[in-house]
Coordinates of C-alpha atoms and ligand atoms in Angstrom, one line a residue:
M1327 CA 86.2 55.2 91.0
L1328 CA 89.3 55.3 88.8
A1329 CA 91.7 58.1 89.7
P1330 CA 92.7 60.3 86.7
L1331 CA 96.2 59.5 85.6
T1332 CA 97.3 62.8 84.3
A1333 CA 96.7 66.4 85.4
G1334 CA 94.3 68.0 83.0
R1335 CA 91.7 70.8 82.7
W1336 CA 88.4 71.2 84.5
D1337 CA 85.0 71.1 82.9
L1338 CA 82.9 74.3 83.6
Q1339 CA 79.7 73.1 81.9
D1340 CA 77.9 72.7 85.2
L1341 CA 78.1 76.5 85.4
L1342 CA 77.5 77.4 81.8
A1343 CA 76.9 74.7 79.1
E1344 CA 78.5 75.0 75.7
P1345 CA 78.0 77.1 73.6
V1346 CA 78.8 79.5 76.4
E1347 CA 77.7 82.7 74.7
A1348 CA 74.2 81.4 74.2
S1349 CA 74.0 80.0 77.8
L1350 CA 75.2 83.2 79.2
E1351 CA 72.6 85.2 77.3
V1352 CA 69.8 82.8 78.7
A1353 CA 71.3 83.0 82.2
L1354 CA 71.5 86.8 82.2
H1355 CA 68.0 87.0 80.9
E1356 CA 66.7 84.7 83.6
L1357 CA 68.5 86.7 86.3
E1358 CA 67.0 89.9 84.9
T1359 CA 63.5 88.4 85.0
E1360 CA 64.0 87.2 88.6
V1361 CA 65.4 90.5 89.7
A1362 CA 62.5 92.4 88.2
A1363 CA 60.0 90.1 90.0
F1364 CA 61.9 90.5 93.2
V1365 CA 62.0 94.3 93.0
A1366 CA 58.3 94.4 92.4
Q1367 CA 57.8 92.9 95.9
R1368 CA 59.7 95.7 97.5
D1369 CA 56.7 97.6 98.9
L1370 CA 55.7 94.5 100.9
L1371 CA 58.7 94.9 103.1
T1372 CA 57.3 96.8 106.1
D1373 CA 57.2 95.9 109.7
A1374 CA 53.6 94.7 109.2
I1375 CA 54.7 92.1 106.6
D1376 CA 53.0 88.7 106.8
T1377 CA 55.4 86.0 107.8
A1378 CA 54.6 83.6 104.9
V1379 CA 55.0 86.5 102.4
F1380 CA 58.3 87.3 103.9
F1381 CA 59.7 83.8 103.5
D1382 CA 58.5 83.7 100.0
I1383 CA 60.5 86.8 99.2
L1384 CA 63.5 85.3 101.0
R1385 CA 63.4 82.2 98.8
H1386 CA 63.5 84.5 95.8
Y1387 CA 66.5 86.2 97.3
E1388 CA 68.3 82.9 97.8
S1389 CA 67.6 81.9 94.2
I1390 CA 69.0 85.2 92.9
T1391 CA 72.1 84.8 95.2
D1392 CA 72.6 81.3 93.9
Q1393 CA 72.3 82.4 90.2
S1394 CA 74.6 85.3 90.7
R1395 CA 77.3 83.1 92.3
R1396 CA 77.2 80.7 89.4
L1397 CA 77.8 83.4 86.9
S1398 CA 80.4 85.1 89.0
A1399 CA 82.2 81.7 89.5
Y1400 CA 82.2 81.1 85.7
G1401 CA 83.8 84.4 85.1
D1402 CA 86.5 83.9 87.8
L1403 CA 87.2 80.2 86.9
Y1404 CA 87.4 80.8 83.2
F1405 CA 89.8 83.8 83.7
S1406 CA 92.0 81.7 86.1
E1407 CA 92.6 79.2 83.3
D1408 CA 94.5 81.9 81.4
T1409 CA 94.9 85.4 82.8
Q1410 CA 96.3 86.6 79.5
N1411 CA 93.2 85.6 77.5
G1412 CA 91.4 88.7 76.3
A1413 CA 88.1 86.9 75.7
A1414 CA 88.0 85.5 79.2
L1415 CA 88.7 89.0 80.6
N1416 CA 86.0 90.5 78.5
L1417 CA 83.5 87.8 79.5
R1418 CA 84.3 88.3 83.2
D1419 CA 83.9 92.0 82.9
R1420 CA 80.5 91.7 81.2
I1421 CA 79.3 89.2 83.9
N1422 CA 80.6 91.4 86.7
K1423 CA 78.9 94.5 85.2
A1424 CA 75.6 92.7 85.0
L1425 CA 76.0 91.4 88.6
T1426 CA 76.9 94.8 89.9
R1427 CA 73.7 96.1 88.3
A1428 CA 71.6 93.2 89.7
N1429 CA 73.2 93.6 93.1
N1430 CA 72.4 97.3 93.2
R1431 CA 68.8 96.7 92.4
T1432 CA 68.4 94.0 95.1
L1433 CA 70.4 95.9 97.7
F1434 CA 67.3 97.2 99.3
F1435 CA 66.5 93.7 100.8
S1436 CA 69.6 93.3 102.9
L1437 CA 69.3 97.0 103.9
W1438 CA 65.7 96.4 105.0
L1439 CA 66.9 93.3 107.0
K1440 CA 69.2 95.7 108.9
E1441 CA 66.6 98.4 109.2
M1442 CA 63.5 96.5 110.3
A1443 CA 62.3 97.1 113.8
E1444 CA 63.6 94.8 116.5
E1445 CA 60.1 93.3 117.1
T1446 CA 59.9 92.4 113.5
A1447 CA 63.3 90.8 113.5
V1448 CA 62.3 88.7 116.6
R1449 CA 59.0 87.7 115.0
L1450 CA 60.6 86.6 111.7
S1451 CA 63.5 84.9 113.4
A1452 CA 61.1 82.8 115.6
A1453 CA 59.2 81.7 112.5
G1454 CA 62.3 80.7 110.5
T1455 CA 64.9 78.0 110.6
D1456 CA 68.1 78.1 112.7
D1457 CA 70.0 79.0 109.5
F1458 CA 67.7 82.0 108.9
R1459 CA 68.1 83.2 112.6
Y1460 CA 71.9 83.3 112.3
F1461 CA 71.7 84.8 108.8
L1462 CA 69.5 87.6 110.1
E1463 CA 71.7 88.1 113.1
S1464 CA 74.8 88.3 110.8
E1465 CA 73.1 90.8 108.5
R1466 CA 72.1 93.0 111.5
K1467 CA 75.5 92.9 113.1
F1468 CA 76.6 95.4 110.5
K1469 CA 73.7 97.7 111.3
P1470 CA 75.8 100.3 113.1
H1471 CA 78.2 100.3 110.2
T1472 CA 75.8 100.6 107.3
L1473 CA 75.2 103.8 105.3
S1474 CA 72.1 105.0 103.5
E1475 CA 70.9 103.1 100.4
S1476 CA 72.1 105.7 97.9
E1477 CA 75.5 106.0 99.7
E1478 CA 75.9 102.2 99.6
Q1479 CA 75.0 102.2 95.8
I1480 CA 77.6 104.9 95.2
I1481 CA 80.3 102.9 97.0
N1482 CA 79.4 99.8 94.9
L1483 CA 79.4 101.7 91.6
K1484 CA 82.6 103.6 92.4
D1485 CA 84.4 100.4 93.8
A1486 CA 83.8 98.5 90.5
N1487 CA 86.1 100.9 88.6
G1488 CA 88.0 102.1 91.7
I1489 CA 89.6 99.9 94.3
D1490 CA 88.3 96.6 92.8
A1491 CA 89.7 97.7 89.4
M1492 CA 93.0 98.6 91.1
M1493 CA 93.2 95.1 92.7
N1494 CA 92.5 93.6 89.2
L1495 CA 95.4 95.7 87.8
Y1496 CA 97.7 94.4 90.7
E1497 CA 96.9 90.9 89.7
M1498 CA 97.4 91.5 86.0
I1499 CA 100.7 93.3 86.6
T1500 CA 102.1 90.7 89.0
S1501 CA 100.9 87.7 86.9
G1502 CA 102.9 89.2 84.0
F1503 CA 106.2 89.2 85.9
S1504 CA 108.8 86.7 84.8
Y1505 CA 111.9 85.6 86.6
T1506 CA 115.2 84.4 85.4
L1507 CA 117.1 81.8 87.2
E1508 CA 120.3 79.9 86.5
V1509 CA 120.1 76.2 87.5
D1510 CA 122.8 73.7 86.6
G1511 CA 124.3 76.0 84.0
E1512 CA 120.9 76.5 82.3
T1513 CA 119.1 79.9 82.3
K1514 CA 115.4 79.5 82.9
T1515 CA 112.5 81.9 82.5
L1516 CA 109.9 81.2 85.1
S1517 CA 106.5 82.3 86.5
R1518 CA 106.3 83.1 90.2
D1519 CA 104.8 79.7 90.9
Q1520 CA 107.6 77.9 89.0
L1521 CA 110.2 80.1 90.8
A1522 CA 108.6 79.3 94.2
G1523 CA 109.4 75.6 93.5
Y1524 CA 113.1 76.5 94.0
Y1525 CA 112.6 77.7 97.6
R1526 CA 112.9 74.0 98.3
H1527 CA 115.9 73.3 96.0
P1528 CA 118.7 71.2 97.6
D1529 CA 121.4 73.6 96.5
P1530 CA 121.8 76.5 98.9
A1531 CA 123.1 78.8 96.2
V1532 CA 120.0 78.2 94.1
R1533 CA 117.7 78.9 97.1
A1534 CA 119.5 82.2 97.7
A1535 CA 119.4 83.1 94.0
T1536 CA 115.6 82.3 93.9
Y1537 CA 114.8 84.8 96.7
Q1538 CA 117.2 87.4 95.3
E1539 CA 115.5 87.1 91.8
L1540 CA 112.0 87.3 93.3
Y1541 CA 112.8 90.5 95.2
R1542 CA 114.8 91.9 92.4
V1543 CA 111.7 91.9 90.3
Y1544 CA 109.5 93.3 93.1
A1545 CA 112.1 95.9 94.0
E1546 CA 112.1 97.1 90.4
N1547 CA 108.4 97.5 90.5
S1548 CA 108.3 98.7 94.1
T1549 CA 107.3 102.3 93.5
L1550 CA 104.2 101.2 91.5
L1551 CA 103.2 98.4 93.8
A1552 CA 103.7 100.3 97.0
Q1553 CA 101.5 103.1 95.5
I1554 CA 98.8 100.6 94.8
Y1555 CA 99.1 99.3 98.4
N1556 CA 99.0 102.9 99.7
H1557 CA 95.7 103.4 97.9
R1558 CA 94.4 100.1 99.2
A1559 CA 95.2 101.0 102.8
H1560 CA 93.8 104.6 102.5
D1561 CA 90.6 103.3 100.9
W1562 CA 90.2 100.7 103.6
H1563 CA 90.9 103.4 106.2
N1564 CA 88.5 106.0 104.7
E1565 CA 85.7 103.4 104.3
G1566 CA 86.3 102.2 107.9
D1567 CA 86.0 105.7 109.2
L1568 CA 82.7 106.3 107.3
R1569 CA 81.4 103.1 108.8
H1570 CA 82.6 103.8 112.3
F1571 CA 84.9 100.9 112.9
A1572 CA 87.2 101.2 115.9
Q1573 CA 90.3 99.9 114.1
P1574 CA 91.0 98.9 110.5
I1575 CA 91.1 95.2 111.5
S1576 CA 87.6 95.5 113.2
F1577 CA 85.8 95.2 109.9
R1578 CA 87.4 91.8 109.2
N1579 CA 86.8 90.6 112.7
L1580 CA 83.2 91.5 112.6
A1581 CA 82.9 89.8 109.1
N1582 CA 84.5 86.8 110.7
D1583 CA 82.1 87.0 113.7
L1584 CA 85.1 87.1 116.0
P1585 CA 85.4 89.6 118.9
D1586 CA 88.4 91.9 118.6
D1587 CA 89.8 90.5 121.9
V1588 CA 89.9 86.9 120.6
V1589 CA 92.0 88.0 117.6
D1590 CA 94.3 90.1 119.8
T1591 CA 94.8 87.1 122.1
L1592 CA 95.5 84.8 119.2
L1593 CA 98.2 87.2 117.8
E1594 CA 99.8 87.8 121.2
V1595 CA 100.1 84.1 121.9
C1596 CA 101.7 83.6 118.5
R1597 CA 104.1 86.4 119.2
Q1598 CA 105.1 84.9 122.5
N1599 CA 105.8 81.5 120.9
S1600 CA 108.5 82.6 118.3
G1601 CA 111.0 80.7 120.5
I1602 CA 109.6 77.4 119.4
F1603 CA 110.3 77.9 115.8
Q1604 CA 113.7 79.5 116.5
R1605 CA 114.6 76.3 118.3
Y1606 CA 113.5 74.4 115.2
F1607 CA 115.5 76.6 112.8
E1608 CA 118.7 75.9 114.9
L1609 CA 117.9 72.2 114.7
K1610 CA 117.4 72.4 111.0
A1611 CA 120.7 74.2 110.4
G1612 CA 122.5 71.2 112.0
W1613 CA 120.7 68.7 109.8
I1614 CA 121.6 70.5 106.6
G1615 CA 125.2 71.1 107.7
M1616 CA 125.1 74.8 108.3
D1617 CA 126.3 76.7 111.4
K1618 CA 123.3 79.0 111.0
L1619 CA 120.3 79.0 108.8
R1620 CA 119.7 81.9 106.4
R1621 CA 116.2 83.1 105.7
Y1622 CA 116.7 81.4 102.3
D1623 CA 116.9 78.0 103.9
I1624 CA 113.7 77.9 105.9
Y1625 CA 112.1 75.5 103.4
A1626 CA 115.3 73.7 102.5
P1627 CA 114.6 70.0 101.8
L1628 CA 116.0 67.5 104.2
A1629 CA 115.7 64.5 101.8
A1630 CA 118.8 64.1 99.6
A1631 CA 116.6 62.9 96.8
D1632 CA 113.8 65.1 95.8
K1633 CA 111.1 62.5 95.3
E1634 CA 108.6 63.2 92.5
F1635 CA 105.0 62.0 92.6
A1636 CA 103.1 61.1 89.5
Y1637 CA 99.7 62.8 89.4
G1638 CA 97.6 59.6 89.4
A1639 CA 99.6 58.2 92.4
A1640 CA 99.1 61.4 94.3
V1641 CA 95.4 61.4 93.7
E1642 CA 95.2 57.8 95.0
M1643 CA 97.3 58.6 98.0
V1644 CA 95.1 61.5 99.0
L1645 CA 91.8 59.7 98.5
D1646 CA 93.1 56.7 100.4
S1647 CA 94.2 58.8 103.4
F1648 CA 90.7 60.5 103.4
T1649 CA 89.0 57.1 103.3
G1650 CA 91.1 55.7 106.1
F1651 CA 89.9 58.6 108.3
S1652 CA 86.3 58.4 107.2
P1653 CA 84.9 56.5 104.2
A1654 CA 82.2 59.2 103.8
I1655 CA 84.9 61.9 103.4
G1656 CA 86.9 59.8 100.9
E1657 CA 83.7 59.4 98.9
L1658 CA 83.0 63.1 98.8
A1659 CA 86.5 63.9 97.6
A1660 CA 86.3 61.3 94.9
R1661 CA 83.2 63.0 93.6
V1662 CA 85.2 66.1 92.7
F1663 CA 87.4 64.1 90.3
A1664 CA 84.4 62.1 89.0
A1665 CA 82.7 65.4 88.1
D1666 CA 85.8 66.6 86.3
H1667 CA 86.0 69.7 88.4
V1668 CA 89.8 69.7 88.9
D1669 CA 92.2 71.9 86.8
A1670 CA 95.6 70.6 87.8
E1671 CA 98.1 70.9 84.9
T1672 CA 100.5 73.8 84.8
R1673 CA 100.2 76.1 81.7
P1674 CA 101.7 79.4 80.7
G1675 CA 99.3 82.3 81.6
K1676 CA 97.4 80.2 84.1
R1677 CA 96.8 81.9 87.4
G1678 CA 99.3 80.9 90.1
G1679 CA 98.6 79.0 93.3
A1680 CA 95.7 76.8 94.3
F1681 CA 92.2 77.2 95.5
C1682 CA 88.8 75.5 95.9
Y1683 CA 85.7 77.3 94.7
G1684 CA 82.5 76.2 96.4
V1685 CA 79.8 77.9 94.2
S1686 CA 76.4 76.5 95.4
P1687 CA 75.1 73.9 97.8
A1688 CA 73.7 72.1 94.7
L1689 CA 77.0 71.9 92.9
T1690 CA 80.2 69.9 93.4
P1691 CA 83.0 72.5 94.1
W1692 CA 85.8 73.2 91.7
V1693 CA 89.5 72.7 92.6
F1694 CA 92.3 74.6 91.0
L1695 CA 95.9 73.4 91.3
N1696 CA 99.3 73.9 89.6
Y1697 CA 100.5 70.3 90.0
S1698 CA 104.2 69.9 89.3
G1699 CA 104.9 66.6 91.1
Q1700 CA 106.6 67.8 94.3
A1701 CA 105.7 66.3 97.7
R1702 CA 104.4 69.8 98.5
D1703 CA 101.9 69.6 95.6
V1704 CA 100.4 66.4 97.1
A1705 CA 99.8 68.2 100.4
V1706 CA 98.2 71.2 98.5
M1707 CA 96.0 68.7 96.7
A1708 CA 94.9 67.3 100.1
H1709 CA 94.4 70.8 101.4
E1710 CA 92.1 72.0 98.5
L1711 CA 90.2 68.7 98.5
G1712 CA 89.6 69.2 102.2
H1713 CA 88.0 72.5 101.4
A1714 CA 85.8 70.8 98.8
V1715 CA 84.7 68.1 101.3
H1716 CA 83.9 70.9 103.8
D1717 CA 81.7 72.6 101.3
M1718 CA 80.0 69.4 100.3
L1719 CA 79.2 68.6 104.0
C1720 CA 77.3 71.9 104.1
A1721 CA 75.2 71.1 101.1
G1722 CA 72.1 71.0 103.3
H1723 CA 72.3 74.7 104.0
S1724 CA 70.9 77.7 102.1
P1725 CA 73.1 79.5 99.6
L1726 CA 73.1 82.3 102.2
T1727 CA 74.6 80.2 105.0
Y1728 CA 76.5 77.5 103.0
H1729 CA 80.0 79.0 103.2
P1730 CA 82.0 78.4 106.4
P1731 CA 83.0 81.7 107.9
L1732 CA 86.7 82.6 107.5
P1733 CA 87.9 81.4 110.9
L1734 CA 86.6 77.9 110.2
A1735 CA 87.2 78.0 106.5
E1736 CA 90.7 76.4 106.9
T1737 CA 89.7 73.7 109.4
A1738 CA 88.9 70.8 107.0
S1739 CA 91.7 71.8 104.6
V1740 CA 94.5 71.8 107.2
F1741 CA 93.0 68.7 108.9
A1742 CA 93.2 66.9 105.5
E1743 CA 96.9 67.7 105.3
M1744 CA 97.4 66.2 108.8
I1745 CA 95.5 63.1 107.9
L1746 CA 97.8 62.7 104.9
T1747 CA 101.0 63.2 107.0
D1748 CA 99.6 60.8 109.6
R1749 CA 99.1 58.1 107.0
L1750 CA 102.5 58.6 105.5
L1751 CA 104.1 58.4 109.0
K1752 CA 102.3 55.2 109.8
E1753 CA 103.7 53.5 106.7
E1754 CA 107.2 54.7 107.3
N1755 CA 109.8 52.9 109.5
D1756 CA 113.0 54.6 108.3
P1757 CA 113.9 57.2 111.0
A1758 CA 115.4 59.5 108.4
V1759 CA 112.2 59.6 106.4
R1760 CA 110.1 59.9 109.6
R1761 CA 112.3 62.9 110.5
D1762 CA 111.6 64.4 107.0
L1763 CA 107.8 64.0 107.5
L1764 CA 107.7 65.5 110.9
A1765 CA 110.0 68.4 109.8
A1766 CA 107.7 69.0 106.8
A1767 CA 104.8 69.2 109.2
I1768 CA 106.7 71.8 111.3
D1769 CA 107.7 73.7 108.1
D1770 CA 104.0 73.9 107.2
A1771 CA 103.0 75.0 110.7
Y1772 CA 105.6 77.7 110.4
A1773 CA 104.2 78.8 107.1
S1774 CA 100.5 78.7 107.9
V1775 CA 100.4 79.5 111.7
H1776 CA 103.4 81.7 112.6
R1777 CA 104.2 83.5 109.4
Q1778 CA 100.6 84.3 108.8
A1779 CA 100.1 85.7 112.3
F1780 CA 103.1 88.0 111.8
F1781 CA 101.7 89.1 108.5
T1782 CA 98.6 90.4 110.3
I1783 CA 100.8 91.9 113.0
F1784 CA 102.6 93.8 110.2
E1785 CA 99.3 94.9 108.5
R1786 CA 98.0 96.4 111.7
E1787 CA 101.2 98.5 111.9
A1788 CA 101.3 99.3 108.1
H1789 CA 97.7 100.6 108.0
R1790 CA 98.4 102.8 111.0
L1791 CA 101.7 104.1 109.5
I1792 CA 100.1 104.8 106.1
S1793 CA 97.3 106.7 107.7
E1794 CA 100.0 108.8 109.3
G1795 CA 101.6 109.4 106.0
A1796 CA 104.6 107.1 106.4
T1797 CA 107.1 106.6 103.5
V1798 CA 107.8 103.3 101.7
D1799 CA 111.1 103.2 103.4
A1800 CA 109.5 103.4 106.8
L1801 CA 107.2 100.5 105.8
C1802 CA 110.2 98.5 104.7
E1803 CA 111.9 99.2 108.1
T1804 CA 108.8 98.1 109.9
Y1805 CA 108.7 94.9 107.9
M1806 CA 112.3 94.1 108.8
A1807 CA 111.6 94.7 112.5
N1808 CA 108.7 92.4 112.3
L1809 CA 110.9 89.7 110.8
R1810 CA 113.6 90.2 113.4
D1811 CA 111.0 89.8 116.1
Q1812 CA 110.0 86.6 114.5
F1813 CA 113.4 85.0 113.9
G1814 CA 115.5 86.5 116.7
D1815 CA 119.1 85.3 116.3
S1816 CA 118.1 82.0 114.9
L1817 CA 118.9 82.9 111.3
E1818 CA 120.6 85.3 109.0
L1819 CA 118.2 87.8 107.5
S1820 CA 119.4 89.6 104.3
D1821 CA 118.2 93.0 103.2
E1822 CA 116.1 92.1 100.2
F1823 CA 113.4 90.7 102.4
R1824 CA 112.5 94.3 103.1
W1825 CA 110.4 93.9 99.8
E1826 CA 108.5 90.9 100.9
W1827 CA 105.5 92.8 102.1
I1828 CA 104.8 94.3 98.6
S1829 CA 104.7 90.8 97.1
I1830 CA 101.9 89.4 99.3
P1831 CA 98.6 89.4 97.3
H1832 CA 96.5 89.0 100.4
F1833 CA 97.6 92.4 101.7
Y1834 CA 96.0 93.9 98.6
N1835 CA 93.0 91.7 97.9
V1836 CA 91.8 90.9 101.4
P1837 CA 93.3 93.0 104.1
F1838 CA 93.8 91.2 107.5
Y1839 CA 92.9 87.9 106.0
T1840 CA 95.9 85.9 107.0
Y1841 CA 95.3 85.5 110.7
A1842 CA 92.4 83.2 109.6
Y1843 CA 95.2 80.7 108.6
S1844 CA 96.8 80.9 112.0
F1845 CA 93.3 80.5 113.7
G1846 CA 92.5 77.6 111.4
Q1847 CA 95.7 75.6 111.8
L1848 CA 96.0 76.1 115.6
L1849 CA 92.4 75.0 115.9
V1850 CA 93.2 71.9 113.8
L1851 CA 96.2 71.1 116.0
A1852 CA 93.9 71.2 119.1
L1853 CA 91.3 69.1 117.3
Y1854 CA 93.9 66.6 116.1
H1855 CA 95.1 66.2 119.7
Q1856 CA 91.5 65.3 120.6
Y1857 CA 91.3 62.8 117.8
Q1858 CA 94.4 61.0 118.9
R1859 CA 92.9 60.7 122.4
E1860 CA 89.3 59.8 121.4
G1861 CA 89.8 57.8 118.2
E1862 CA 86.7 57.0 116.3
D1863 CA 84.4 58.8 118.7
F1864 CA 85.9 62.1 117.7
I1865 CA 84.8 61.8 114.0
P1866 CA 81.1 62.6 114.4
R1867 CA 81.9 65.6 116.6
Y1868 CA 84.4 66.8 114.0
L1869 CA 82.0 66.3 111.1
K1870 CA 79.4 68.2 113.1
I1871 CA 81.7 71.2 113.4
L1872 CA 82.3 71.2 109.7
S1873 CA 78.7 70.7 108.7
Y1874 CA 77.6 73.9 110.4
G1875 CA 79.0 75.8 107.4
G1876 CA 78.2 79.5 108.0
S1877 CA 75.0 78.8 109.9
E1878 CA 76.2 79.6 113.4
A1879 CA 78.8 81.8 115.0
P1880 CA 82.3 80.2 115.2
V1881 CA 82.6 80.9 118.9
K1882 CA 79.4 79.0 119.5
V1883 CA 80.2 76.1 117.2
L1884 CA 83.6 75.7 119.0
E1885 CA 82.1 76.1 122.4
E1886 CA 79.7 73.3 121.6
A1887 CA 82.7 71.2 120.9
G1888 CA 84.3 72.2 124.2
F1889 CA 86.7 74.9 123.3
D1890 CA 87.0 78.4 124.8
I1891 CA 88.7 80.6 122.2
H1892 CA 88.8 83.7 124.5
A1893 CA 91.4 81.9 126.6
P1894 CA 95.1 82.2 125.8
Q1895 CA 95.6 78.6 127.0
F1896 CA 93.4 77.3 124.2
W1897 CA 95.8 78.8 121.6
Q1898 CA 98.8 77.8 123.6
G1899 CA 97.5 74.2 123.4
G1900 CA 98.1 74.3 119.6
Y1901 CA 101.7 75.5 120.1
D1902 CA 102.2 72.8 122.7
V1903 CA 101.5 70.1 120.1
L1904 CA 104.1 71.7 117.9
Q1905 CA 106.5 71.8 120.8
E1906 CA 106.1 68.1 121.4
M1907 CA 106.8 67.4 117.7
I1908 CA 110.0 69.5 117.9
T1909 CA 111.1 67.6 121.1
A1910 CA 110.5 64.4 119.2
L1911 CA 112.6 65.6 116.4
E1912 CA 115.4 66.6 118.8
A1913 CA 115.4 63.1 120.2
L1914 CA 115.6 61.3 116.8
Ligands
LIG1082 ZN1 93.0 76.9 102.2

């Protein structure tokens, strides 16, 4: 295919064709009809249910799930295009309202799956596919934590205008922040994403000013934002108590199908390996001519010239690297561009960051970028396309088991970044450029393994402290202690970083999410090690891990590939790979 030359907008017509209002009306009507037919079958759900009848009802449920996801995706993707667009906000609200209603009316099904007698579960499980067996197992694992139907309905209804609405406000408030930065004598007004580009600015004074400006804005709004976080943590805590979870993190662990002890082991191994990155920060200080790095300089560029990448060239580079690893993977990634499912240009009001949205096994995923031509943007493109390829490899599964579980959700994306780096390293003979590439890989590993693990370590403490009525000041102090534990004496830590925790959207939207990044990347390092040893033979094994999607427990999928994630040595293996890279850097 011909790679697109310029970053543009995506096409959402595969979700709702133009004119959208008319399509939406038809889709909502269809959903309503399906839901009504589904509800009419409710009385058939007894322990005496005929197997064939049950699987007919299940197919119905899959179809409603798929339709709901398409509508929900349209609302989210359209709103992401411009978060200040009132029409998009209104449309998304209408869709979400309809989906909440539909969800409440179909809720009885998943409740029945949890409630049915064990013999019934065994009988249905034996008659179904492997996908269905794991789906049923996953549904029933929440059994000890599920409330009565009316209580679940009340929580759903109240969340829509309660905690979910509060998270929406957080996003609206923080998307509206603007930042002022002086660069080369010019005063610029920037969005957070644009500001974030200056973390990597060659001038140390600009990097310092960037962080100072970011936390000036967050500090100014800290009372409001800390209050929202306080509500988030209390709500999480209260619901966790109602549902009998041992610790606040246990809900996430169960959702991830990871035992608490695996997560504790992962976080502890991360904590013990801070020394590796501290060594790297000392090395980096020397390269950029500083006695000691400041926290501002973690992502300082090593290259004197900040190379820019035209969009078309970046697309080609990413697709080529995928194809070099596996032509099948390259082909899947190319399909995302061919379908016009990429929104890459930067625009005012557009949501920040990047993501991939896999909607349905039957649809090519959508990829959202804010492409501004930095080397980092090329890596992000590879990352998000890795997600898309992962989703596409799972197209054979049901909408209920299609999505990879969180612990494996970052496997393909991070692996894709490594493939890109590997390709660039192979083409490069200049030791200075090789150093830059290796260092960029370590920078990334810091950001996505180590930093994310310490985020979760902080959240564990923050949720405990808030439930004990801690002040905002105490939370800031705890955050600073967390950073000191991470950095030791390897760098200078200035005081405004006490506000960093209130600026992390994940803490609000998806508590305890971030360790999944650590899990994902350390896993990838271990897998990559395997690839280097096995070569081609590794590829089918790797594709098999990916193509499981959410149809089997992560522990089992990985065990089959020969990894024991209960063992600290397994995680240490990931850090050993990083250690080797740092040793190689020290020798350059
Ligand atoms: Zn990702």
